[in-house]
């Protein structure tokens, strides 16, 4: 960046004048392996989680999430899902979302865009994601997370993107303390009252019902999904800000400023500690819930319910697992960069192609599985078990891998990314952008 560009950006920031973005997005040479690979793998985990809610003939247990019927292979899948995936992928998504958001902001300001206009650009993106999320939830899949993170990023981008490193660190500690205190409060209160086993409600409506996958009418199902989407977007998202769950998002901000995923070799001790500790804490925290689910641990049904102590322990340790997964991918990326053999390069390129087109692939998942699995569509979900549904989910992911790799070979973006980029940067309105992605 030239001195003239720096001075222009500084003057614009001081005066508050609006400027067009100085660039349109990330260039291929600027992409790092770890973030794209993590997003590609994350989408496999997400589709595994989301398709499980379409087991419409299955009998759900007190938790309301995973089914409790099936053979030994189904129970093995359920055990693995509870331990490895349930409420462990959302923190992974939150970290990567925050990381990508900060990297976009830094690229824009480094190119001369004023800080206010860079924040305004990201605000436009957040609003677009809220709209996309609500449409996705209503039309196809009630478990949408795009709208949720659109609201969260709208608030956190405004509050924290321009904060100093020191202020950001303080707020990370504040959010972490907030999260721990609020998560522990009901457990401590129940423990002191001698009612720990009865904390929760095993008779509550199963969480799977919010997906309306068993509804034979698409219109009726859409009404249920709209209600679920509105709740997740405009109630759960603000509550997560109050509850301190945004700490993972802020950690993504901090890591992006340090370039942790772009340069994992410079942060190996941190990444190793995070991977080992995070995954161990996350899996051990979910282990009691998984053991209880398959009948290996005898606990009251209330304790296994969505508000029960085992579920709360599983959820509270999910952040650690999500961060551990990101660190493990970054360590793999560092190892891969240093190897001499090129075997497996095509497979890795295909998965990272998914990560580069994560929004398109995420939406494509629902287009591929919702009409096939739901009762208002072909109704295949009624005839699958936990194990066969997992195979179906992997198949859906592999279809998107093939599609993303074909687009990568053709040098084309994902369709959703192309539309979002067009809205964000508003070509033809005096944009000063001279670079593309």
Coordinates of C-alpha atoms in Angstrom, one line a residue:
X1 CA 0.0 0.0 0.0
X2 CA 1.4 3.4 -1.0
X3 CA 1.8 6.4 1.4
X4 CA -0.8 8.3 -0.5
X5 CA -3.4 5.4 -0.1
X6 CA -2.6 5.3 3.7
X7 CA -3.1 9.0 4.1
X8 CA -6.3 9.0 2.1
X9 CA -7.7 6.2 4.3
X10 CA -6.7 8.0 7.4
X11 CA -8.3 11.3 6.3
X12 CA -11.5 9.5 5.3
X13 CA -11.6 7.7 8.7
X14 CA -11.3 11.0 10.5
X15 CA -13.8 12.9 8.5
X16 CA -16.4 10.1 8.3
X17 CA -16.9 10.4 4.6
X18 CA -18.1 7.4 2.7
X19 CA -15.8 5.7 0.2
X20 CA -16.4 2.8 -2.1
X21 CA -14.6 -0.5 -1.2
X22 CA -11.0 -0.4 -2.5
X23 CA -11.2 -4.1 -3.5
X24 CA -13.8 -6.8 -4.2
X25 CA -12.6 -9.7 -2.1
X26 CA -9.9 -12.3 -1.5
X27 CA -7.6 -13.2 -4.3
X28 CA -6.7 -16.9 -5.0
X29 CA -3.1 -16.3 -4.0
X30 CA -4.3 -14.9 -0.6
X31 CA -6.3 -18.0 0.4
X32 CA -4.9 -20.3 3.1
X33 CA -5.4 -24.0 3.3
X34 CA -6.5 -24.3 6.9
X35 CA -9.7 -22.1 6.8
X36 CA -11.0 -23.6 3.6
X37 CA -10.2 -27.1 4.7
X38 CA -11.9 -26.5 8.0
X39 CA -15.0 -25.2 6.3
X40 CA -15.1 -28.1 3.9
X41 CA -15.0 -30.7 6.8
X42 CA -17.4 -28.6 8.9
X43 CA -20.0 -29.0 6.2
X44 CA -19.7 -32.8 6.4
X45 CA -20.3 -32.5 10.2
X46 CA -23.3 -30.2 9.6
X47 CA -25.1 -32.4 7.1
X48 CA -24.6 -35.4 9.4
X49 CA -26.3 -33.4 12.2
X50 CA -29.1 -32.0 10.1
X51 CA -30.2 -35.1 8.4
X52 CA -30.6 -37.0 11.7
X53 CA -33.6 -34.8 12.5
X54 CA -35.4 -36.4 9.5
X55 CA -35.7 -39.8 11.0
X56 CA -39.4 -39.4 11.2
X57 CA -40.3 -42.9 12.3
X58 CA -37.7 -43.1 15.0
X59 CA -38.4 -43.0 18.7
X60 CA -36.6 -40.1 20.5
X61 CA -35.4 -40.3 24.0
X62 CA -35.4 -37.7 26.8
X63 CA -32.9 -35.5 25.1
X64 CA -35.2 -35.0 22.1
X65 CA -32.3 -35.1 19.7
X66 CA -30.9 -38.5 18.8
X67 CA -33.2 -41.5 18.4
X68 CA -33.0 -44.3 20.9
X69 CA -34.1 -47.2 18.7
X70 CA -32.1 -49.3 16.2
X71 CA -29.5 -52.0 16.3
X72 CA -25.9 -51.9 17.7
X73 CA -24.6 -50.1 14.6
X74 CA -27.3 -47.4 15.0
X75 CA -26.4 -47.0 18.7
X76 CA -22.7 -46.7 17.8
X77 CA -23.6 -43.9 15.4
X78 CA -25.8 -42.2 18.0
X79 CA -23.0 -42.4 20.5
X80 CA -20.5 -40.9 18.1
X81 CA -22.8 -38.1 17.1
X82 CA -23.5 -37.1 20.7
X83 CA -19.8 -37.2 21.6
X84 CA -18.2 -35.7 18.5
X85 CA -20.8 -33.6 16.7
X86 CA -23.8 -32.4 18.8
X87 CA -23.3 -28.8 19.8
X88 CA -19.6 -29.1 18.8
X89 CA -20.0 -27.9 15.2
X90 CA -21.7 -24.6 16.0
X91 CA -18.6 -23.3 17.9
X92 CA -16.4 -24.4 15.0
X93 CA -18.7 -22.5 12.6
X94 CA -18.7 -19.4 14.9
X95 CA -14.9 -19.3 15.1
X96 CA -14.5 -19.6 11.4
X97 CA -17.2 -17.1 10.8
X98 CA -15.5 -14.5 13.1
X99 CA -12.1 -15.3 11.6
X100 CA -13.3 -14.8 8.0
X101 CA -15.1 -11.6 9.0
X102 CA -12.0 -10.0 10.5
X103 CA -9.8 -11.1 7.6
X104 CA -12.2 -9.4 5.2
X105 CA -12.2 -6.2 7.3
X106 CA -8.3 -6.2 7.5
X107 CA -8.0 -6.7 3.7
X108 CA -10.3 -3.8 3.0
X109 CA -8.6 -1.4 5.4
X110 CA -5.2 -2.4 4.2
X111 CA -6.3 -1.6 0.7
X112 CA -7.3 1.9 1.8
X113 CA -11.0 1.5 2.6
X114 CA -11.9 3.5 5.6
X115 CA -12.7 1.6 8.8
X116 CA -16.3 2.9 8.9
X117 CA -16.9 1.8 5.3
X118 CA -15.3 -1.6 5.9
X119 CA -17.7 -2.1 8.8
X120 CA -20.6 -0.9 6.7
X121 CA -19.6 -3.4 4.0
X122 CA -19.7 -6.2 6.6
X123 CA -23.0 -4.9 8.0
X124 CA -24.5 -5.2 4.5
X125 CA -23.2 -8.8 4.4
X126 CA -24.8 -9.6 7.8
X127 CA -28.2 -8.3 6.7
X128 CA -28.0 -10.4 3.5
X129 CA -27.2 -13.5 5.6
X130 CA -30.2 -12.9 7.9
X131 CA -32.5 -12.7 4.8
X132 CA -30.9 -15.8 3.3
X133 CA -31.2 -17.7 6.6
X134 CA -34.9 -16.9 7.0
X135 CA -35.6 -18.0 3.5
X136 CA -33.6 -21.2 3.9
X137 CA -35.3 -22.0 7.1
X138 CA -38.9 -21.4 5.8
X139 CA -38.5 -23.1 2.5
X140 CA -36.4 -26.1 3.4
X141 CA -34.6 -26.6 6.8
X142 CA -35.6 -25.2 10.2
X143 CA -32.1 -25.7 11.7
X144 CA -30.6 -22.9 9.7
X145 CA -27.6 -21.2 11.3
X146 CA -26.9 -18.5 8.6
X147 CA -29.5 -16.1 9.9
X148 CA -28.4 -16.7 13.5
X149 CA -24.8 -15.7 12.7
X150 CA -26.0 -12.9 10.5
X151 CA -27.6 -11.3 13.6
X152 CA -24.6 -12.1 15.8
X153 CA -22.1 -10.7 13.3
X154 CA -24.3 -7.6 12.9
X155 CA -23.9 -6.8 16.6
X156 CA -20.3 -8.0 17.2
X157 CA -19.0 -6.4 14.0
X158 CA -20.3 -3.0 15.1
X159 CA -19.0 -3.4 18.6
X160 CA -15.6 -5.1 18.2
X161 CA -14.1 -4.9 14.7
X162 CA -12.4 -1.6 15.4
X163 CA -11.4 -2.4 19.0
X164 CA -7.7 -2.5 19.9
X165 CA -6.0 -5.9 20.6
X166 CA -6.0 -5.1 24.3
X167 CA -9.7 -4.3 24.4
X168 CA -10.5 -7.4 22.4
X169 CA -8.6 -9.6 24.8
X170 CA -10.4 -8.1 27.8
X171 CA -13.8 -8.7 26.2
X172 CA -12.8 -12.3 25.4
X173 CA -12.1 -12.9 29.1
X174 CA -15.3 -11.1 30.0
X175 CA -17.4 -13.2 27.6
X176 CA -15.7 -16.4 28.8
X177 CA -16.5 -15.5 32.5
X178 CA -20.1 -14.6 31.5
X179 CA -20.5 -17.9 29.7
X180 CA -19.1 -20.0 32.5
X181 CA -21.1 -18.3 35.3
X182 CA -24.4 -18.4 33.4
X183 CA -23.9 -22.0 32.4
X184 CA -23.0 -23.1 35.9
X185 CA -25.7 -21.1 37.8
X186 CA -28.6 -23.6 37.3
X187 CA -26.4 -26.6 38.0
X188 CA -25.0 -25.1 41.2
X189 CA -28.5 -24.1 42.4
X190 CA -29.9 -27.5 41.7
X191 CA -26.9 -29.2 43.4
X192 CA -27.3 -27.0 46.6
X193 CA -31.0 -27.9 46.6
X194 CA -30.3 -31.6 46.2
X195 CA -32.3 -31.6 43.0
X196 CA -29.6 -32.2 40.4
X197 CA -31.1 -35.4 39.0
X198 CA -34.5 -33.7 38.5
X199 CA -33.1 -30.7 36.7
X200 CA -34.7 -30.5 33.3
X201 CA -38.0 -31.8 31.8
X202 CA -38.1 -35.2 30.1
X203 CA -41.7 -34.6 29.0
X204 CA -40.8 -31.5 26.9
X205 CA -41.5 -31.5 23.2
X206 CA -38.6 -33.2 21.3
X207 CA -36.3 -30.7 19.6
X208 CA -36.6 -32.7 16.4
X209 CA -40.3 -31.6 16.1
X210 CA -39.1 -28.0 15.3
X211 CA -37.9 -29.3 11.9
X212 CA -41.4 -30.5 11.0
X213 CA -39.9 -33.2 8.8
X214 CA -42.8 -35.6 9.7
X215 CA -45.4 -33.1 8.4
X216 CA -47.0 -34.3 5.2
X217 CA -48.1 -30.8 4.1
X218 CA -45.3 -28.6 2.9
X219 CA -47.3 -25.5 3.7
X220 CA -47.9 -26.6 7.3
X221 CA -44.2 -27.6 7.6
X222 CA -43.2 -24.3 6.3
X223 CA -45.2 -22.5 8.9
X224 CA -43.5 -24.5 11.7
X225 CA -40.1 -23.9 10.1
X226 CA -40.7 -20.2 9.8
X227 CA -41.5 -20.0 13.5
X228 CA -38.4 -22.0 14.3
X229 CA -36.3 -19.8 12.1
X230 CA -37.6 -16.6 13.6
X231 CA -36.9 -17.9 17.1
X232 CA -33.4 -19.0 16.3
X233 CA -32.6 -15.8 14.5
X234 CA -34.2 -13.1 16.6
X235 CA -34.4 -14.8 20.1
X236 CA -31.6 -17.4 20.3
X237 CA -29.0 -15.1 18.7
X238 CA -29.6 -12.2 21.1
X239 CA -29.7 -14.6 24.0
X240 CA -26.4 -16.0 23.0
X241 CA -24.9 -12.5 23.2
X242 CA -26.3 -12.1 26.7
X243 CA -25.1 -15.6 27.7
X244 CA -21.5 -15.0 26.6
X245 CA -21.5 -17.6 23.8
X246 CA -20.0 -15.0 21.5
X247 CA -16.6 -15.7 23.1
X248 CA -15.8 -18.1 20.3
X249 CA -16.7 -15.5 17.7
X250 CA -14.3 -13.0 19.4
X251 CA -11.6 -15.6 19.5
X252 CA -12.0 -15.8 15.8
X253 CA -11.5 -12.1 15.6
X254 CA -8.3 -12.3 17.7
X255 CA -6.9 -15.3 15.8
X256 CA -7.5 -13.5 12.4
X257 CA -5.5 -10.5 13.6
X258 CA -2.6 -12.8 14.5
X259 CA -2.9 -14.8 11.2
X260 CA -3.1 -18.1 13.1
X261 CA -4.6 -20.1 10.3
X262 CA -2.6 -18.4 7.5
X263 CA 0.7 -19.1 9.3
X264 CA 0.1 -22.1 11.6
X265 CA 3.9 -22.8 11.8
X266 CA 4.3 -19.6 13.9
X267 CA 1.7 -20.8 16.4
X268 CA 2.5 -24.5 16.9
X269 CA 2.5 -24.6 20.7
X270 CA -0.8 -22.8 20.9
X271 CA -2.4 -25.0 18.2
X272 CA -1.1 -28.2 19.8
X273 CA -2.4 -27.3 23.3
X274 CA -5.7 -26.1 21.9
X275 CA -6.2 -29.3 19.8
X276 CA -5.4 -31.7 22.6
X277 CA -7.1 -29.9 25.4
X278 CA -10.1 -28.7 23.4
X279 CA -11.0 -32.1 21.9
X280 CA -10.3 -33.9 25.2
X281 CA -12.6 -31.6 27.2
X282 CA -15.2 -31.6 24.5
X283 CA -15.5 -35.3 24.2
X284 CA -15.2 -36.0 27.9
X285 CA -17.9 -33.4 28.5
X286 CA -20.3 -35.2 26.2
X287 CA -19.4 -38.7 27.3
X288 CA -21.9 -39.0 30.2
X289 CA -24.8 -37.9 27.9
X290 CA -23.6 -40.4 25.2
X291 CA -23.3 -43.3 27.8
X292 CA -26.7 -42.5 29.2
X293 CA -28.3 -42.4 25.7
X294 CA -27.1 -45.9 24.8
X295 CA -28.1 -47.3 28.3
X296 CA -24.6 -47.7 29.6
X297 CA -25.2 -45.1 32.4
X298 CA -28.3 -45.2 34.5
X299 CA -29.5 -41.6 35.2
X300 CA -33.0 -40.1 35.6
X301 CA -34.7 -39.1 32.3
X302 CA -34.8 -35.5 33.5
X303 CA -31.0 -35.4 33.6
X304 CA -30.9 -36.4 30.0
X305 CA -33.5 -33.9 28.8
X306 CA -32.6 -30.7 26.9
X307 CA -32.5 -28.8 30.1
X308 CA -30.9 -31.6 32.1
X309 CA -27.5 -31.6 33.7
X310 CA -25.9 -34.1 31.2
X311 CA -27.1 -32.0 28.2
X312 CA -25.9 -28.8 29.9
X313 CA -22.5 -30.4 30.4
X314 CA -22.4 -31.5 26.8
X315 CA -23.3 -28.0 25.6
X316 CA -21.0 -26.1 27.9
X317 CA -17.9 -28.2 26.7
X318 CA -18.9 -27.8 23.0
X319 CA -16.9 -24.6 22.6
X320 CA -13.7 -26.4 23.6
X321 CA -14.3 -29.2 21.1
X322 CA -15.0 -26.7 18.3
X323 CA -11.8 -24.8 18.9
X324 CA -9.9 -28.1 19.2
X325 CA -11.2 -29.1 15.7
X326 CA -10.0 -25.8 14.2
X327 CA -6.6 -26.2 15.8
X328 CA -6.3 -29.8 14.6
X329 CA -7.0 -28.8 11.0
X330 CA -4.4 -26.0 11.2
X331 CA -1.8 -28.5 12.4
X332 CA -2.7 -30.8 9.5
X333 CA -2.3 -27.9 7.1
X334 CA 1.1 -27.1 8.5
X335 CA 2.1 -30.8 8.2
X336 CA 0.8 -31.0 4.7
X337 CA 2.7 -27.9 3.5
X338 CA 5.9 -29.6 4.6
X339 CA 5.5 -33.0 3.1
X340 CA 7.2 -34.1 -0.2
X341 CA 4.6 -36.6 -1.5
X342 CA 1.8 -35.2 -3.6
X343 CA -0.5 -38.2 -3.0
X344 CA -4.0 -37.1 -1.9
X345 CA -3.7 -33.6 -3.4
X346 CA -6.8 -34.0 -5.6
X347 CA -8.9 -35.1 -2.7
X348 CA -7.7 -32.3 -0.5
X349 CA -8.3 -29.8 -3.3
X350 CA -11.9 -31.1 -3.6
X351 CA -12.6 -30.6 0.1
X352 CA -11.1 -27.2 0.1
X353 CA -13.2 -26.3 -2.9
X354 CA -16.2 -27.0 -0.7
X355 CA -14.8 -24.6 1.9
X356 CA -14.3 -21.9 -0.7
X357 CA -18.0 -22.3 -1.6
X358 CA -19.3 -23.0 1.9
X359 CA -22.5 -21.0 1.6
X360 CA -23.5 -22.6 -1.7
X361 CA -22.7 -26.1 -0.5
X362 CA -24.6 -25.5 2.8
X363 CA -27.7 -24.5 0.9
X364 CA -27.3 -27.3 -1.6
X365 CA -27.4 -29.8 1.3
X366 CA -31.0 -28.9 2.1
X367 CA -31.9 -28.9 -1.6
X368 CA -30.6 -32.5 -1.8
X369 CA -31.9 -33.9 1.4
X370 CA -35.0 -32.1 2.5
X371 CA -37.3 -33.0 -0.4
X372 CA -36.0 -36.6 -0.3
X373 CA -36.2 -37.2 3.4
X374 CA -39.2 -35.2 4.7
X375 CA -42.7 -36.5 4.7
X376 CA -43.9 -33.6 2.6
X377 CA -41.5 -34.9 -0.1
X378 CA -40.5 -38.4 -0.9
X379 CA -40.5 -39.5 2.8
X380 CA -37.3 -41.5 2.7
X381 CA -36.5 -40.5 6.2
X382 CA -39.2 -42.7 7.5
X383 CA -37.4 -45.8 6.3
X384 CA -33.9 -45.0 7.4
X385 CA -32.1 -45.7 10.7
X386 CA -29.3 -43.7 12.4
X387 CA -26.6 -45.7 10.5
X388 CA -28.2 -45.6 7.1
X389 CA -29.0 -41.9 7.5
X390 CA -25.3 -41.2 8.3
X391 CA -24.4 -43.0 5.0
X392 CA -27.0 -40.8 3.2
X393 CA -25.5 -37.7 4.7
X394 CA -22.0 -38.6 3.6
X395 CA -23.4 -39.2 0.1
X396 CA -25.0 -35.7 0.1
X397 CA -21.8 -34.2 1.1
X398 CA -19.8 -36.1 -1.6
X399 CA -22.2 -34.7 -4.2
X400 CA -21.4 -31.2 -3.1
X401 CA -17.7 -32.0 -3.1
X402 CA -18.0 -33.2 -6.7
X403 CA -19.9 -30.0 -7.7
X404 CA -17.5 -27.7 -5.9
X405 CA -14.5 -29.4 -7.4
X406 CA -16.0 -29.0 -10.9
X407 CA -16.5 -25.3 -10.2
X408 CA -13.0 -25.0 -8.9
X409 CA -11.6 -26.6 -12.1
X410 CA -13.7 -24.2 -14.2
X411 CA -12.5 -21.2 -12.1
X412 CA -16.0 -20.3 -11.0
X413 CA -17.4 -19.2 -7.6
X414 CA -20.3 -20.8 -6.0
X415 CA -23.7 -19.3 -7.1
X416 CA -24.6 -18.1 -3.6
X417 CA -21.1 -16.5 -3.1
X418 CA -21.5 -14.8 -6.5
X419 CA -24.9 -13.3 -5.6
X420 CA -23.7 -12.3 -2.1
X421 CA -20.6 -10.6 -3.5
X422 CA -22.6 -8.7 -6.1
X423 CA -24.9 -7.3 -3.4
X424 CA -22.0 -6.5 -1.0
X425 CA -19.8 -4.6 -3.5
X426 CA -22.6 -3.1 -5.6
X427 CA -20.8 -3.0 -9.0
X428 CA -21.7 -0.1 -11.2
X429 CA -22.2 2.4 -8.3
X430 CA -18.9 4.1 -8.4
X431 CA -16.9 1.3 -6.8
X432 CA -13.2 1.9 -6.7
X433 CA -12.4 -1.8 -6.6
X434 CA -9.7 -2.9 -9.1
X435 CA -9.2 -6.5 -7.9
X436 CA -11.5 -9.5 -7.9
X437 CA -11.6 -12.9 -6.2

